[in-house]
Every structure is written in C-alpha cells, then in structure tokens.
Amino acid sequence: MATIGELGEFGLIERLTARLPRGPRVPLGPGDDAAVVAAPDGRVVATTDLLVEGRHFRRDWSGPYDIGRKAAAQNLADVAAMGARPTALLVGFAAPTATAADWADGLYAGLVDECAAAGASVAGGDVVAAPEITLAVTALGDLGGGAPLTRAGARPGDVVAVRGRLGFASAGLELLTAGRDGPAELLAAHRRPEPPYGAGPQARELGATALLDVSDGLLQDLGHIAAASGVRVDVESAAVPVADVLGPDGLRHALTGGEDHAFAGTFPAASALPPSWTRIGTVARGTGVRVDGRVPEGGGWDHFRM
C-alpha cells in the first residue's frame, strides 16, 4: 500500500486532482497556479475553517470519507447561511508522510460528494507534509443578485425559527466518548452532518432578517444574532424540536450541541413559514438569550475553552 510520502507532493496532487469533477461554476480547475471560479453576481461569499486531528476529528472514530464530508459540510453550510449558493471549495491538506494514499483518496471522495450535495466543486488547494493531519478548507458562494443574510438584522417582534437536526452530533459525540456503539443514527450524525443547504436561499426568499448555521450550539449561536442585532432572543423550550432518539438529555443536546449545521434565523412575525421551519421563540428589546424567561447556564462550544 503506497503512502503519500512515497508518491511525493506532485504525485499526490496528480492522484487527487484526477478524481475531481469540475462543475459549471469552475471554468478552470486544478492544474495551474490558481483556479477560476465564476461569480455571476459580481460578489463572492467566502469562508474558511481549520480542522485539526484530535480536536475536530479522530481517525479511530471516523473514516477518511466521513472526515471529508464533514470538512466540506461545515464550510458549505456557512456559505448557505449567508443566503448564497455554494460554488467551490479550496482545500489545504497537511498530513504525515506515512499516511496511506488510499486514506487521502477516501478523504477527497468525501469532499467531492459533499460538494455535489450542495451544488459545488472542489476547485483546488495545496498539500504539505505535517506531524498531524490538518485541513484548511475555504468555501466560496454566489448570492445570485440578492442581499447577504447577516446576524445583524433581527428586530423586536420577529419570530425565531430553525430548520434541520439539532443535538444529533452532540449526542453522537457523547456516545463515542463513552465507548458506546449506538444508536447508529447519532454516531453517523457526529461523523457526517447533513446541513439542509437549501435553507439559506429559502430563508432569504421568506424574508429572513438574520440567519446563521448552528455550529457551536443553538443558544450560543442565537447569542451571536442577539449581540449583532442589539436585541434579546427569547426561546420557548417546549417549542424546540427534540427527536426521541436523543433520549432523556435531548433538550440539552438540542439547545447546546453543535456541529449539526442546522439553520436558525429570525423572520417578520407575519411570515408564512413552511413546515420545514419550526418556530421556537421571538425577538424582543434587550440583550442576550433567555430560555423560558431565564438566562441559561452554558450555551455551546468555544474553541479556546475546554
């Protein structure tokens, strides 16, 4: 079994890029000093994330394909949360030279498939030797002529609504940490999130005043909307969708668990939201987030606080 060290930098690049399909929004893909990505709107939505082995993923818990899908999903969801449609992904891949080339193949297969689910393509990137696997992923998107959805537009009187799974990835992480082997649905959710990518553009069409993807926990992320908009967000715990599979701690997972990349937004009170969106609260004058009228303890994930 060949390693990436045996292939060498350019052999690895040739092996990986040969497997990358080029979508219609990428007229020039890997092979030159830079890719060319179409930007019909004239503006480009851009976001980037780092994933470090041992902190964001563990190879004994997740295979390379799932790691690739997760790495792509968390970036593509950020683009969709701006009300944009994802167009392209740029991937920086650092790994030990002893890493199996087949592992890299699986990683890129996951990246490609997640991009396909969002209507995007892997347009290029870089590879380098490093002591541990690290991924630097940049996603690009197109607004299609519309205004970007930010965190700063919520207004008193708006309703708060969510779309997508809440708490599944968090519950799956607890199961893996405890050495449990099920429920399989929760383990899979931690390994491979399923963002509803269409929620971003749909929210804009529905008149959303603010939007973000739930990456660090619902309460913490709603706190970002509250701070940016200068308002208070009031959440009704009984209205938060809690799946039975989450068990007795389901509400805690739904409120504070991250990495499902569901979408949370605010909408004018008169908005006719489709069934895919669940109303969970309202926006009022004030600051911060309240759950059933009380300030919650803890709110989600912070990379610099263990």
PDB file of C-alpha atoms in Angstrom:
ATOM      1  CA  MET A   1       0.000   0.000   0.000  1.00  0.00           C
ATOM      2  CA  ALA A   2       1.554   3.292  -1.116  1.00  0.00           C
ATOM      3  CA  THR A   3       1.945   6.207   1.273  1.00  0.00           C
ATOM      4  CA  ILE A   4       1.674   9.869   0.379  1.00  0.00           C
ATOM      5  CA  GLY A   5       5.375  10.201   1.168  1.00  0.00           C
ATOM      6  CA  GLU A   6       6.191   7.581  -1.456  1.00  0.00           C
ATOM      7  CA  LEU A   7       4.021   9.353  -4.010  1.00  0.00           C
ATOM      8  CA  GLY A   8       5.658  12.707  -3.313  1.00  0.00           C
ATOM      9  CA  GLU A   9       3.973  16.102  -3.449  1.00  0.00           C
ATOM     10  CA  PHE A  10       3.322  16.199  -7.182  1.00  0.00           C
ATOM     11  CA  GLY A  11       2.389  12.559  -7.434  1.00  0.00           C
ATOM     12  CA  LEU A  12      -0.171  13.047  -4.667  1.00  0.00           C
ATOM     13  CA  ILE A  13      -1.550  16.173  -6.316  1.00  0.00           C
ATOM     14  CA  GLU A  14      -1.891  14.373  -9.652  1.00  0.00           C
ATOM     15  CA  ARG A  15      -3.581  11.399  -7.982  1.00  0.00           C
ATOM     16  CA  LEU A  16      -6.091  13.529  -6.094  1.00  0.00           C
ATOM     17  CA  THR A  17      -6.915  16.089  -8.757  1.00  0.00           C
ATOM     18  CA  ALA A  18      -7.546  13.363 -11.332  1.00  0.00           C
ATOM     19  CA  ARG A  19     -10.585  12.416  -9.231  1.00  0.00           C
ATOM     20  CA  LEU A  20     -12.083  15.904  -9.020  1.00  0.00           C
ATOM     21  CA  PRO A  21     -15.036  16.600 -11.316  1.00  0.00           C
ATOM     22  CA  ARG A  22     -15.331  20.223 -12.449  1.00  0.00           C
ATOM     23  CA  GLY A  23     -18.763  21.802 -12.117  1.00  0.00           C
ATOM     24  CA  PRO A  24     -20.231  24.516 -14.331  1.00  0.00           C
ATOM     25  CA  ARG A  25     -19.172  27.274 -11.904  1.00  0.00           C
ATOM     26  CA  VAL A  26     -15.491  26.316 -12.154  1.00  0.00           C
ATOM     27  CA  PRO A  27     -14.326  27.023 -15.721  1.00  0.00           C
ATOM     28  CA  LEU A  28     -10.698  26.352 -14.753  1.00  0.00           C
ATOM     29  CA  GLY A  29      -9.925  23.844 -12.013  1.00  0.00           C
ATOM     30  CA  PRO A  30      -6.726  22.359 -10.564  1.00  0.00           C
ATOM     31  CA  GLY A  31      -3.569  22.331 -12.638  1.00  0.00           C
ATOM     32  CA  ASP A  32      -2.495  25.967 -12.839  1.00  0.00           C
ATOM     33  CA  ASP A  33      -1.281  28.461 -10.248  1.00  0.00           C
ATOM     34  CA  ALA A  34      -4.899  29.207  -9.341  1.00  0.00           C
ATOM     35  CA  ALA A  35      -8.418  28.142 -10.254  1.00  0.00           C
ATOM     36  CA  VAL A  36     -11.057  30.305 -11.893  1.00  0.00           C
ATOM     37  CA  VAL A  37     -14.500  30.330 -10.277  1.00  0.00           C
ATOM     38  CA  ALA A  38     -17.481  32.038 -11.877  1.00  0.00           C
ATOM     39  CA  ALA A  39     -19.062  34.873  -9.902  1.00  0.00           C
ATOM     40  CA  PRO A  40     -22.197  35.845 -11.852  1.00  0.00           C
ATOM     41  CA  ASP A  41     -23.358  38.130  -9.056  1.00  0.00           C
ATOM     42  CA  GLY A  42     -20.139  40.146  -9.080  1.00  0.00           C
ATOM     43  CA  ARG A  43     -19.664  39.423  -5.371  1.00  0.00           C
ATOM     44  CA  VAL A  44     -18.163  36.318  -3.765  1.00  0.00           C
ATOM     45  CA  VAL A  45     -19.192  34.898  -0.414  1.00  0.00           C
ATOM     46  CA  ALA A  46     -16.096  33.397   1.234  1.00  0.00           C
ATOM     47  CA  THR A  47     -15.496  31.471   4.456  1.00  0.00           C
ATOM     48  CA  THR A  48     -12.738  29.273   5.854  1.00  0.00           C
ATOM     49  CA  ASP A  49     -12.249  26.711   8.612  1.00  0.00           C
ATOM     50  CA  LEU A  50      -9.428  24.666  10.085  1.00  0.00           C
ATOM     51  CA  LEU A  51      -9.850  21.057  11.171  1.00  0.00           C
ATOM     52  CA  VAL A  52      -7.088  19.545  13.295  1.00  0.00           C
ATOM     53  CA  GLU A  53      -6.745  15.838  14.016  1.00  0.00           C
ATOM     54  CA  GLY A  54      -7.510  15.044  17.643  1.00  0.00           C
ATOM     55  CA  ARG A  55      -9.547  18.179  18.149  1.00  0.00           C
ATOM     56  CA  HIS A  56     -12.074  18.251  15.338  1.00  0.00           C
ATOM     57  CA  PHE A  57     -11.939  14.602  14.300  1.00  0.00           C
ATOM     58  CA  ARG A  58     -10.404  11.311  15.379  1.00  0.00           C
ATOM     59  CA  ARG A  59      -9.325   8.688  12.889  1.00  0.00           C
ATOM     60  CA  ASP A  60     -10.316   5.903  15.268  1.00  0.00           C
ATOM     61  CA  TRP A  61     -13.887   7.262  15.257  1.00  0.00           C
ATOM     62  CA  SER A  62     -14.270   8.426  11.655  1.00  0.00           C
ATOM     63  CA  GLY A  63     -13.030   7.122   8.335  1.00  0.00           C
ATOM     64  CA  PRO A  64     -11.490   9.403   5.723  1.00  0.00           C
ATOM     65  CA  TYR A  65     -14.665   9.613   3.645  1.00  0.00           C
ATOM     66  CA  ASP A  66     -16.718  10.871   6.597  1.00  0.00           C
ATOM     67  CA  ILE A  67     -13.974  13.316   7.588  1.00  0.00           C
ATOM     68  CA  GLY A  68     -14.031  14.711   4.063  1.00  0.00           C
ATOM     69  CA  ARG A  69     -17.781  15.136   4.067  1.00  0.00           C
ATOM     70  CA  LYS A  70     -17.739  16.794   7.483  1.00  0.00           C
ATOM     71  CA  ALA A  71     -14.947  19.181   6.491  1.00  0.00           C
ATOM     72  CA  ALA A  72     -16.830  20.244   3.390  1.00  0.00           C
ATOM     73  CA  ALA A  73     -20.215  20.430   5.108  1.00  0.00           C
ATOM     74  CA  GLN A  74     -19.220  22.840   7.844  1.00  0.00           C
ATOM     75  CA  ASN A  75     -17.862  25.302   5.298  1.00  0.00           C
ATOM     76  CA  LEU A  76     -20.595  24.931   2.697  1.00  0.00           C
ATOM     77  CA  ALA A  77     -23.192  25.468   5.432  1.00  0.00           C
ATOM     78  CA  ASP A  78     -21.586  28.812   6.307  1.00  0.00           C
ATOM     79  CA  VAL A  79     -21.992  29.934   2.695  1.00  0.00           C
ATOM     80  CA  ALA A  80     -25.631  28.843   2.648  1.00  0.00           C
ATOM     81  CA  ALA A  81     -26.216  30.688   5.929  1.00  0.00           C
ATOM     82  CA  MET A  82     -25.432  33.933   4.103  1.00  0.00           C
ATOM     83  CA  GLY A  83     -28.313  33.209   1.732  1.00  0.00           C
ATOM     84  CA  ALA A  84     -25.867  32.169  -1.006  1.00  0.00           C
ATOM     85  CA  ARG A  85     -25.464  29.085  -3.156  1.00  0.00           C
ATOM     86  CA  PRO A  86     -22.090  27.325  -2.722  1.00  0.00           C
ATOM     87  CA  THR A  87     -19.913  27.284  -5.823  1.00  0.00           C
ATOM     88  CA  ALA A  88     -16.449  25.985  -4.956  1.00  0.00           C
ATOM     89  CA  LEU A  89     -14.165  24.599  -2.276  1.00  0.00           C
ATOM     90  CA  LEU A  90     -10.412  25.081  -1.839  1.00  0.00           C
ATOM     91  CA  VAL A  91      -8.683  22.502   0.353  1.00  0.00           C
ATOM     92  CA  GLY A  92      -5.335  22.651   2.124  1.00  0.00           C
ATOM     93  CA  PHE A  93      -4.337  19.128   3.186  1.00  0.00           C
ATOM     94  CA  ALA A  94      -1.440  18.561   5.615  1.00  0.00           C
ATOM     95  CA  ALA A  95      -0.546  15.022   6.708  1.00  0.00           C
ATOM     96  CA  PRO A  96       2.316  12.795   7.884  1.00  0.00           C
ATOM     97  CA  THR A  97       4.264  11.237   5.039  1.00  0.00           C
ATOM     98  CA  ALA A  98       3.350   7.759   6.321  1.00  0.00           C
ATOM     99  CA  THR A  99      -0.353   8.386   5.660  1.00  0.00           C
ATOM    100  CA  ALA A 100      -1.746   5.803   3.243  1.00  0.00           C
ATOM    101  CA  ALA A 101      -2.553   7.189  -0.211  1.00  0.00           C
ATOM    102  CA  ASP A 102      -5.850   5.293  -0.023  1.00  0.00           C
ATOM    103  CA  TRP A 103      -6.723   7.348   3.065  1.00  0.00           C
ATOM    104  CA  ALA A 104      -6.218  10.536   1.065  1.00  0.00           C
ATOM    105  CA  ASP A 105      -8.370   9.080  -1.717  1.00  0.00           C
ATOM    106  CA  GLY A 106     -11.197   8.499   0.745  1.00  0.00           C
ATOM    107  CA  LEU A 107     -10.880  11.985   2.171  1.00  0.00           C
ATOM    108  CA  TYR A 108     -11.189  13.602  -1.245  1.00  0.00           C
ATOM    109  CA  ALA A 109     -14.049  11.308  -2.227  1.00  0.00           C
ATOM    110  CA  GLY A 110     -15.939  12.650   0.798  1.00  0.00           C
ATOM    111  CA  LEU A 111     -15.104  16.241  -0.126  1.00  0.00           C
ATOM    112  CA  VAL A 112     -16.316  15.697  -3.682  1.00  0.00           C
ATOM    113  CA  ASP A 113     -19.576  14.022  -2.671  1.00  0.00           C
ATOM    114  CA  GLU A 114     -20.467  16.683  -0.091  1.00  0.00           C
ATOM    115  CA  CYS A 115     -19.768  19.397  -2.652  1.00  0.00           C
ATOM    116  CA  ALA A 116     -22.063  17.614  -5.095  1.00  0.00           C
ATOM    117  CA  ALA A 117     -24.834  17.612  -2.475  1.00  0.00           C
ATOM    118  CA  ALA A 118     -24.517  21.397  -2.218  1.00  0.00           C
ATOM    119  CA  GLY A 119     -24.062  22.064  -5.945  1.00  0.00           C
ATOM    120  CA  ALA A 120     -20.378  22.997  -5.615  1.00  0.00           C
ATOM    121  CA  SER A 121     -16.997  21.655  -6.786  1.00  0.00           C
ATOM    122  CA  VAL A 122     -13.531  21.198  -5.319  1.00  0.00           C
ATOM    123  CA  ALA A 123     -11.620  23.817  -7.335  1.00  0.00           C
ATOM    124  CA  GLY A 124      -8.095  23.333  -5.954  1.00  0.00           C
ATOM    125  CA  GLY A 125      -5.894  23.638  -2.893  1.00  0.00           C
ATOM    126  CA  ASP A 126      -2.499  22.516  -1.613  1.00  0.00           C
ATOM    127  CA  VAL A 127      -0.793  19.570   0.069  1.00  0.00           C
ATOM    128  CA  VAL A 128       2.085  19.583   2.559  1.00  0.00           C
ATOM    129  CA  ALA A 129       3.797  17.223   4.999  1.00  0.00           C
ATOM    130  CA  ALA A 130       2.984  17.785   8.684  1.00  0.00           C
ATOM    131  CA  PRO A 131       3.161  15.897  12.014  1.00  0.00           C
ATOM    132  CA  GLU A 132      -0.641  15.506  12.152  1.00  0.00           C
ATOM    133  CA  ILE A 133      -3.495  15.708   9.697  1.00  0.00           C
ATOM    134  CA  THR A 134      -4.840  19.228   9.329  1.00  0.00           C
ATOM    135  CA  LEU A 135      -7.371  20.512   6.817  1.00  0.00           C
ATOM    136  CA  ALA A 136      -7.765  24.152   5.838  1.00  0.00           C
ATOM    137  CA  VAL A 137     -10.970  24.497   3.837  1.00  0.00           C
ATOM    138  CA  THR A 138     -12.231  27.621   2.078  1.00  0.00           C
ATOM    139  CA  ALA A 139     -15.724  27.709   0.572  1.00  0.00           C
ATOM    140  CA  LEU A 140     -16.998  30.211  -1.979  1.00  0.00           C
ATOM    141  CA  GLY A 141     -20.567  31.087  -2.908  1.00  0.00           C
ATOM    142  CA  ASP A 142     -22.762  33.295  -5.071  1.00  0.00           C
ATOM    143  CA  LEU A 143     -25.599  35.498  -3.826  1.00  0.00           C
ATOM    144  CA  GLY A 144     -27.497  35.450  -7.106  1.00  0.00           C
ATOM    145  CA  GLY A 145     -28.199  39.162  -7.002  1.00  0.00           C
ATOM    146  CA  GLY A 146     -29.704  39.152  -3.511  1.00  0.00           C
ATOM    147  CA  ALA A 147     -28.590  40.835  -0.319  1.00  0.00           C
ATOM    148  CA  PRO A 148     -26.478  38.738   2.058  1.00  0.00           C
ATOM    149  CA  LEU A 149     -28.180  37.470   5.187  1.00  0.00           C
ATOM    150  CA  THR A 150     -26.199  38.520   8.252  1.00  0.00           C
ATOM    151  CA  ARG A 151     -26.558  38.168  12.010  1.00  0.00           C
ATOM    152  CA  ALA A 152     -27.328  41.842  12.455  1.00  0.00           C
ATOM    153  CA  GLY A 153     -30.843  42.242  11.049  1.00  0.00           C
ATOM    154  CA  ALA A 154     -33.103  40.790  13.773  1.00  0.00           C
ATOM    155  CA  ARG A 155     -35.763  43.189  15.043  1.00  0.00           C
ATOM    156  CA  PRO A 156     -38.064  43.208  18.067  1.00  0.00           C
ATOM    157  CA  GLY A 157     -41.254  41.425  17.118  1.00  0.00           C
ATOM    158  CA  ASP A 158     -39.569  38.938  14.783  1.00  0.00           C
ATOM    159  CA  VAL A 159     -40.073  35.214  15.270  1.00  0.00           C
ATOM    160  CA  VAL A 160     -37.166  32.792  15.697  1.00  0.00           C
ATOM    161  CA  ALA A 161     -37.221  29.581  13.660  1.00  0.00           C
ATOM    162  CA  VAL A 162     -34.930  26.638  12.956  1.00  0.00           C
ATOM    163  CA  ARG A 163     -34.552  24.112  10.160  1.00  0.00           C
ATOM    164  CA  GLY A 164     -32.521  20.907  10.325  1.00  0.00           C
ATOM    165  CA  ARG A 165     -31.410  18.468  13.003  1.00  0.00           C
ATOM    166  CA  LEU A 166     -30.492  19.734  16.460  1.00  0.00           C
ATOM    167  CA  GLY A 167     -28.438  17.854  19.036  1.00  0.00           C
ATOM    168  CA  PHE A 168     -27.698  14.749  16.970  1.00  0.00           C
ATOM    169  CA  ALA A 169     -23.971  15.371  16.527  1.00  0.00           C
ATOM    170  CA  SER A 170     -23.569  16.307  20.193  1.00  0.00           C
ATOM    171  CA  ALA A 171     -25.318  13.155  21.368  1.00  0.00           C
ATOM    172  CA  GLY A 172     -23.225  11.090  18.957  1.00  0.00           C
ATOM    173  CA  LEU A 173     -20.026  12.606  20.338  1.00  0.00           C
ATOM    174  CA  GLU A 174     -21.032  11.692  23.893  1.00  0.00           C
ATOM    175  CA  LEU A 175     -21.721   8.113  22.798  1.00  0.00           C
ATOM    176  CA  LEU A 176     -18.346   7.809  21.082  1.00  0.00           C
ATOM    177  CA  THR A 177     -16.565   9.323  24.080  1.00  0.00           C
ATOM    178  CA  ALA A 178     -18.269   6.772  26.333  1.00  0.00           C
ATOM    179  CA  GLY A 179     -17.334   3.894  24.021  1.00  0.00           C
ATOM    180  CA  ARG A 180     -20.949   3.178  23.054  1.00  0.00           C
ATOM    181  CA  ASP A 181     -21.882   1.647  19.696  1.00  0.00           C
ATOM    182  CA  GLY A 182     -25.356   3.111  19.225  1.00  0.00           C
ATOM    183  CA  PRO A 183     -27.832   4.428  18.371  1.00  0.00           C
ATOM    184  CA  ALA A 184     -26.181   4.303  14.959  1.00  0.00           C
ATOM    185  CA  GLU A 185     -28.160   7.332  13.771  1.00  0.00           C
ATOM    186  CA  LEU A 186     -26.460   9.545  16.359  1.00  0.00           C
ATOM    187  CA  LEU A 187     -22.977   8.175  15.697  1.00  0.00           C
ATOM    188  CA  ALA A 188     -23.462   8.815  11.989  1.00  0.00           C
ATOM    189  CA  ALA A 189     -24.648  12.367  12.689  1.00  0.00           C
ATOM    190  CA  HIS A 190     -21.423  13.171  14.532  1.00  0.00           C
ATOM    191  CA  ARG A 191     -19.305  11.720  11.764  1.00  0.00           C
ATOM    192  CA  ARG A 192     -21.229  13.243   8.882  1.00  0.00           C
ATOM    193  CA  PRO A 193     -23.563  16.228   9.347  1.00  0.00           C
ATOM    194  CA  GLU A 194     -26.410  16.779   6.891  1.00  0.00           C
ATOM    195  CA  PRO A 195     -26.963  20.532   6.504  1.00  0.00           C
ATOM    196  CA  PRO A 196     -30.144  21.463   4.643  1.00  0.00           C
ATOM    197  CA  TYR A 197     -28.243  23.630   2.146  1.00  0.00           C
ATOM    198  CA  GLY A 198     -31.384  24.975   0.517  1.00  0.00           C
ATOM    199  CA  ALA A 199     -32.399  26.587   3.809  1.00  0.00           C
ATOM    200  CA  GLY A 200     -30.161  29.607   3.243  1.00  0.00           C
ATOM    201  CA  PRO A 201     -31.553  30.807  -0.086  1.00  0.00           C
ATOM    202  CA  GLN A 202     -35.027  29.754   1.054  1.00  0.00           C
ATOM    203  CA  ALA A 203     -34.758  31.862   4.215  1.00  0.00           C
ATOM    204  CA  ARG A 204     -33.881  34.890   2.123  1.00  0.00           C
ATOM    205  CA  GLU A 205     -36.910  34.280  -0.102  1.00  0.00           C
ATOM    206  CA  LEU A 206     -39.071  34.023   3.024  1.00  0.00           C
ATOM    207  CA  GLY A 207     -37.883  37.457   4.176  1.00  0.00           C
ATOM    208  CA  ALA A 208     -35.462  36.395   6.922  1.00  0.00           C
ATOM    209  CA  THR A 209     -33.958  39.311   8.816  1.00  0.00           C
ATOM    210  CA  ALA A 210     -30.993  37.336  10.228  1.00  0.00           C
ATOM    211  CA  LEU A 211     -29.599  33.853   9.723  1.00  0.00           C
ATOM    212  CA  LEU A 212     -26.720  31.579  10.731  1.00  0.00           C
ATOM    213  CA  ASP A 213     -25.875  27.901  10.807  1.00  0.00           C
ATOM    214  CA  VAL A 214     -25.840  26.153  14.176  1.00  0.00           C
ATOM    215  CA  SER A 215     -22.225  25.073  14.527  1.00  0.00           C
ATOM    216  CA  ASP A 216     -21.437  25.854  18.188  1.00  0.00           C
ATOM    217  CA  GLY A 217     -24.812  25.218  19.826  1.00  0.00           C
ATOM    218  CA  LEU A 218     -28.246  26.762  19.306  1.00  0.00           C
ATOM    219  CA  LEU A 219     -28.165  29.044  22.350  1.00  0.00           C
ATOM    220  CA  GLN A 220     -24.631  30.244  21.724  1.00  0.00           C
ATOM    221  CA  ASP A 221     -25.313  30.913  18.072  1.00  0.00           C
ATOM    222  CA  LEU A 222     -28.578  32.714  18.808  1.00  0.00           C
ATOM    223  CA  GLY A 223     -26.486  34.795  21.191  1.00  0.00           C
ATOM    224  CA  HIS A 224     -24.445  35.916  18.171  1.00  0.00           C
ATOM    225  CA  ILE A 225     -27.635  37.136  16.491  1.00  0.00           C
ATOM    226  CA  ALA A 226     -28.714  38.890  19.681  1.00  0.00           C
ATOM    227  CA  ALA A 227     -25.350  40.646  20.055  1.00  0.00           C
ATOM    228  CA  ALA A 228     -25.007  41.639  16.404  1.00  0.00           C
ATOM    229  CA  SER A 229     -28.601  42.886  16.190  1.00  0.00           C
ATOM    230  CA  GLY A 230     -28.739  44.577  19.585  1.00  0.00           C
ATOM    231  CA  VAL A 231     -31.798  42.591  20.677  1.00  0.00           C
ATOM    232  CA  ARG A 232     -32.863  39.824  23.069  1.00  0.00           C
ATOM    233  CA  VAL A 233     -33.817  36.366  21.813  1.00  0.00           C
ATOM    234  CA  ASP A 234     -36.474  34.544  23.838  1.00  0.00           C
ATOM    235  CA  VAL A 235     -36.590  30.770  23.303  1.00  0.00           C
ATOM    236  CA  GLU A 236     -39.513  28.556  24.364  1.00  0.00           C
ATOM    237  CA  SER A 237     -38.051  25.195  25.334  1.00  0.00           C
ATOM    238  CA  ALA A 238     -41.317  23.367  24.629  1.00  0.00           C
ATOM    239  CA  ALA A 239     -41.182  24.553  21.011  1.00  0.00           C
ATOM    240  CA  VAL A 240     -37.621  23.356  20.325  1.00  0.00           C
ATOM    241  CA  PRO A 241     -37.709  20.200  18.176  1.00  0.00           C
ATOM    242  CA  VAL A 242     -36.240  17.330  20.215  1.00  0.00           C
ATOM    243  CA  ALA A 243     -36.071  13.945  18.497  1.00  0.00           C
ATOM    244  CA  ASP A 244     -36.929  10.881  20.581  1.00  0.00           C
ATOM    245  CA  VAL A 245     -33.623   9.236  19.616  1.00  0.00           C
ATOM    246  CA  LEU A 246     -31.773  11.877  21.655  1.00  0.00           C
ATOM    247  CA  GLY A 247     -33.049  10.295  24.856  1.00  0.00           C
ATOM    248  CA  PRO A 248     -33.643  11.941  28.253  1.00  0.00           C
ATOM    249  CA  ASP A 249     -30.970  14.611  27.653  1.00  0.00           C
ATOM    250  CA  GLY A 250     -32.483  15.538  24.330  1.00  0.00           C
ATOM    251  CA  LEU A 251     -33.339  19.127  25.176  1.00  0.00           C
ATOM    252  CA  ARG A 252     -29.815  19.792  26.476  1.00  0.00           C
ATOM    253  CA  HIS A 253     -28.336  18.430  23.268  1.00  0.00           C
ATOM    254  CA  ALA A 254     -30.759  20.414  21.118  1.00  0.00           C
ATOM    255  CA  LEU A 255     -30.025  23.675  22.954  1.00  0.00           C
ATOM    256  CA  THR A 256     -26.267  23.418  23.405  1.00  0.00           C
ATOM    257  CA  GLY A 257     -24.970  20.784  20.967  1.00  0.00           C
ATOM    258  CA  GLY A 258     -23.137  21.944  17.874  1.00  0.00           C
ATOM    259  CA  GLU A 259     -21.911  20.579  14.533  1.00  0.00           C
ATOM    260  CA  ASP A 260     -25.296  19.569  13.127  1.00  0.00           C
ATOM    261  CA  HIS A 261     -25.215  22.691  10.953  1.00  0.00           C
ATOM    262  CA  ALA A 262     -28.923  23.272  11.139  1.00  0.00           C
ATOM    263  CA  PHE A 263     -30.052  26.828  10.395  1.00  0.00           C
ATOM    264  CA  ALA A 264     -31.507  29.345  12.843  1.00  0.00           C
ATOM    265  CA  GLY A 265     -32.996  32.618  11.737  1.00  0.00           C
ATOM    266  CA  THR A 266     -35.351  35.434  12.518  1.00  0.00           C
ATOM    267  CA  PHE A 267     -38.343  36.359  10.378  1.00  0.00           C
ATOM    268  CA  PRO A 268     -41.041  39.040  10.423  1.00  0.00           C
ATOM    269  CA  ALA A 269     -43.929  37.958  12.646  1.00  0.00           C
ATOM    270  CA  ALA A 270     -46.329  37.739   9.702  1.00  0.00           C
ATOM    271  CA  SER A 271     -44.083  35.404   7.699  1.00  0.00           C
ATOM    272  CA  ALA A 272     -45.781  32.263   6.421  1.00  0.00           C
ATOM    273  CA  LEU A 273     -43.067  29.724   7.195  1.00  0.00           C
ATOM    274  CA  PRO A 274     -43.297  26.291   5.555  1.00  0.00           C
ATOM    275  CA  PRO A 275     -43.429  23.125   7.698  1.00  0.00           C
ATOM    276  CA  SER A 276     -39.671  22.583   7.263  1.00  0.00           C
ATOM    277  CA  TRP A 277     -39.114  25.537   9.627  1.00  0.00           C
ATOM    278  CA  THR A 278     -40.068  25.330  13.319  1.00  0.00           C
ATOM    279  CA  ARG A 279     -40.847  28.450  15.323  1.00  0.00           C
ATOM    280  CA  ILE A 280     -39.061  28.307  18.666  1.00  0.00           C
ATOM    281  CA  GLY A 281     -39.269  31.836  20.031  1.00  0.00           C
ATOM    282  CA  THR A 282     -39.380  35.568  19.483  1.00  0.00           C
ATOM    283  CA  VAL A 283     -37.140  38.622  19.361  1.00  0.00           C
ATOM    284  CA  ALA A 284     -37.610  41.397  21.928  1.00  0.00           C
ATOM    285  CA  ARG A 285     -35.900  44.551  23.124  1.00  0.00           C
ATOM    286  CA  GLY A 286     -32.979  43.868  25.432  1.00  0.00           C
ATOM    287  CA  THR A 287     -29.822  41.786  25.289  1.00  0.00           C
ATOM    288  CA  GLY A 288     -28.737  38.163  25.334  1.00  0.00           C
ATOM    289  CA  VAL A 289     -30.720  34.939  25.147  1.00  0.00           C
ATOM    290  CA  ARG A 290     -33.430  33.724  27.505  1.00  0.00           C
ATOM    291  CA  VAL A 291     -34.955  30.250  27.715  1.00  0.00           C
ATOM    292  CA  ASP A 292     -38.444  30.274  29.228  1.00  0.00           C
ATOM    293  CA  GLY A 293     -37.640  33.714  30.608  1.00  0.00           C
ATOM    294  CA  ARG A 294     -34.380  32.693  32.316  1.00  0.00           C
ATOM    295  CA  VAL A 295     -30.718  33.164  31.466  1.00  0.00           C
ATOM    296  CA  PRO A 296     -29.403  29.674  30.578  1.00  0.00           C
ATOM    297  CA  GLU A 297     -26.247  28.190  32.077  1.00  0.00           C
ATOM    298  CA  GLY A 298     -23.774  27.267  29.383  1.00  0.00           C
ATOM    299  CA  GLY A 299     -24.515  27.730  25.761  1.00  0.00           C
ATOM    300  CA  GLY A 300     -22.268  25.742  23.448  1.00  0.00           C
ATOM    301  CA  TRP A 301     -18.775  25.224  22.135  1.00  0.00           C
ATOM    302  CA  ASP A 302     -15.840  27.619  22.373  1.00  0.00           C
ATOM    303  CA  HIS A 303     -12.584  26.520  20.724  1.00  0.00           C
ATOM    304  CA  PHE A 304     -10.456  28.290  23.333  1.00  0.00           C
ATOM    305  CA  ARG A 305     -12.281  26.962  26.382  1.00  0.00           C
ATOM    306  CA  MET A 306     -12.062  23.262  27.101  1.00  0.00           C
TER     307      MET A 306
END
